[in-house]
PDB file of C-alpha atoms in Angstrom:
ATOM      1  CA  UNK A 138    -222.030 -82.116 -28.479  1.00 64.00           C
ATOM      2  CA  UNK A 139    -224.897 -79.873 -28.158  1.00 77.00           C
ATOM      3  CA  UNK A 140    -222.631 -77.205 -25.996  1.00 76.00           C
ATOM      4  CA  UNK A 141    -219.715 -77.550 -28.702  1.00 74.00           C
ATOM      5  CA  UNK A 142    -222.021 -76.343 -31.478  1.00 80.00           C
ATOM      6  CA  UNK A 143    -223.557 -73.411 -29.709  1.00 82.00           C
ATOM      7  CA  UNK A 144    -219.509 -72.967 -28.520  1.00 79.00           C
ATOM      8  CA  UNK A 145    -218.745 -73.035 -31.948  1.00 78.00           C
ATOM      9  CA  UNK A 146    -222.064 -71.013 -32.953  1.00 79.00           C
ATOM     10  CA  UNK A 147    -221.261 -68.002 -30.134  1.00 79.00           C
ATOM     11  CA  UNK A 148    -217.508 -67.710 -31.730  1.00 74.00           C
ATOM     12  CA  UNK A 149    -218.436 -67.525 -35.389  1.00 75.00           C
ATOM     13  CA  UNK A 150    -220.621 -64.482 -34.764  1.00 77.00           C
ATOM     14  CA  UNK A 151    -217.423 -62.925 -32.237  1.00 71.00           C
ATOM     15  CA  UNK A 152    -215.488 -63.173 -35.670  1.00 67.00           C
ATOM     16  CA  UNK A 153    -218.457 -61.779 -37.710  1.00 70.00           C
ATOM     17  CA  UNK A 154    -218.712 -58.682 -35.001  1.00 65.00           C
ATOM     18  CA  UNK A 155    -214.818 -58.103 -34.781  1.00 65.00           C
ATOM     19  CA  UNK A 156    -214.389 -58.757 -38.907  1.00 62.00           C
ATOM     20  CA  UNK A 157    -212.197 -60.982 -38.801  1.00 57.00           C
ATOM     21  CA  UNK A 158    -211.108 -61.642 -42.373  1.00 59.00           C
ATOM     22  CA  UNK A 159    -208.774 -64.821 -41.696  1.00 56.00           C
ATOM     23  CA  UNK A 160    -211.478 -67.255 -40.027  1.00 61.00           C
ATOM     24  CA  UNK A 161    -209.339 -70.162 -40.192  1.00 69.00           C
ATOM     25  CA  UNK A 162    -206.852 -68.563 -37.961  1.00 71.00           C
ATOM     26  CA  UNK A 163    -209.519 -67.541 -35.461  1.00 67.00           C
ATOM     27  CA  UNK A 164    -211.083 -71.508 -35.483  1.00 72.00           C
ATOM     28  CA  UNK A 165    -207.425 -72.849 -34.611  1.00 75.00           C
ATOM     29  CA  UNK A 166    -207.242 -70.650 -31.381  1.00 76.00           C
ATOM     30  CA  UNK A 167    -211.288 -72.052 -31.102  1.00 73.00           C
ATOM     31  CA  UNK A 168    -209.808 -75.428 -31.270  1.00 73.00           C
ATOM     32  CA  UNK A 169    -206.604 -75.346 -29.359  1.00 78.00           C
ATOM     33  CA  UNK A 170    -209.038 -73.389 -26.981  1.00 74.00           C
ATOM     34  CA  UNK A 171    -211.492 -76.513 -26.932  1.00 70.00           C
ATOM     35  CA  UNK A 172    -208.800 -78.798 -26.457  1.00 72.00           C
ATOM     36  CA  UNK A 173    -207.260 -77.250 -23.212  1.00 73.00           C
ATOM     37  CA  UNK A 174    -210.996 -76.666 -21.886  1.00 66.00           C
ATOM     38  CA  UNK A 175    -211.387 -80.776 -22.308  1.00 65.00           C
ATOM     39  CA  UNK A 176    -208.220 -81.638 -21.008  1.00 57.00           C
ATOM     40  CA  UNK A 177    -208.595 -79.984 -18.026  1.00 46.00           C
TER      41      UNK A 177
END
């Protein structure tokens, strides 16, 4: 859990530094990324 949040944590600023402006589009890829990092 602990490695999630700081996972999560580490890609919020990478969307702050790049400017994102659509974060929701950047947290699917975070999550689609999570879930192939799990499965495997």
């Amino acid at each position: 859990y602990e490695q999630c949040r700081e996972f999560l944590i580490h890609v919020q600023t990478l969307a702050k530094e790049r400017g994102e402006k659509c974060p929701t589009k950047v947290t699917n890829q975070v999550f689609r990324y999570a879930k192939k990092a799990g499965a495997s």
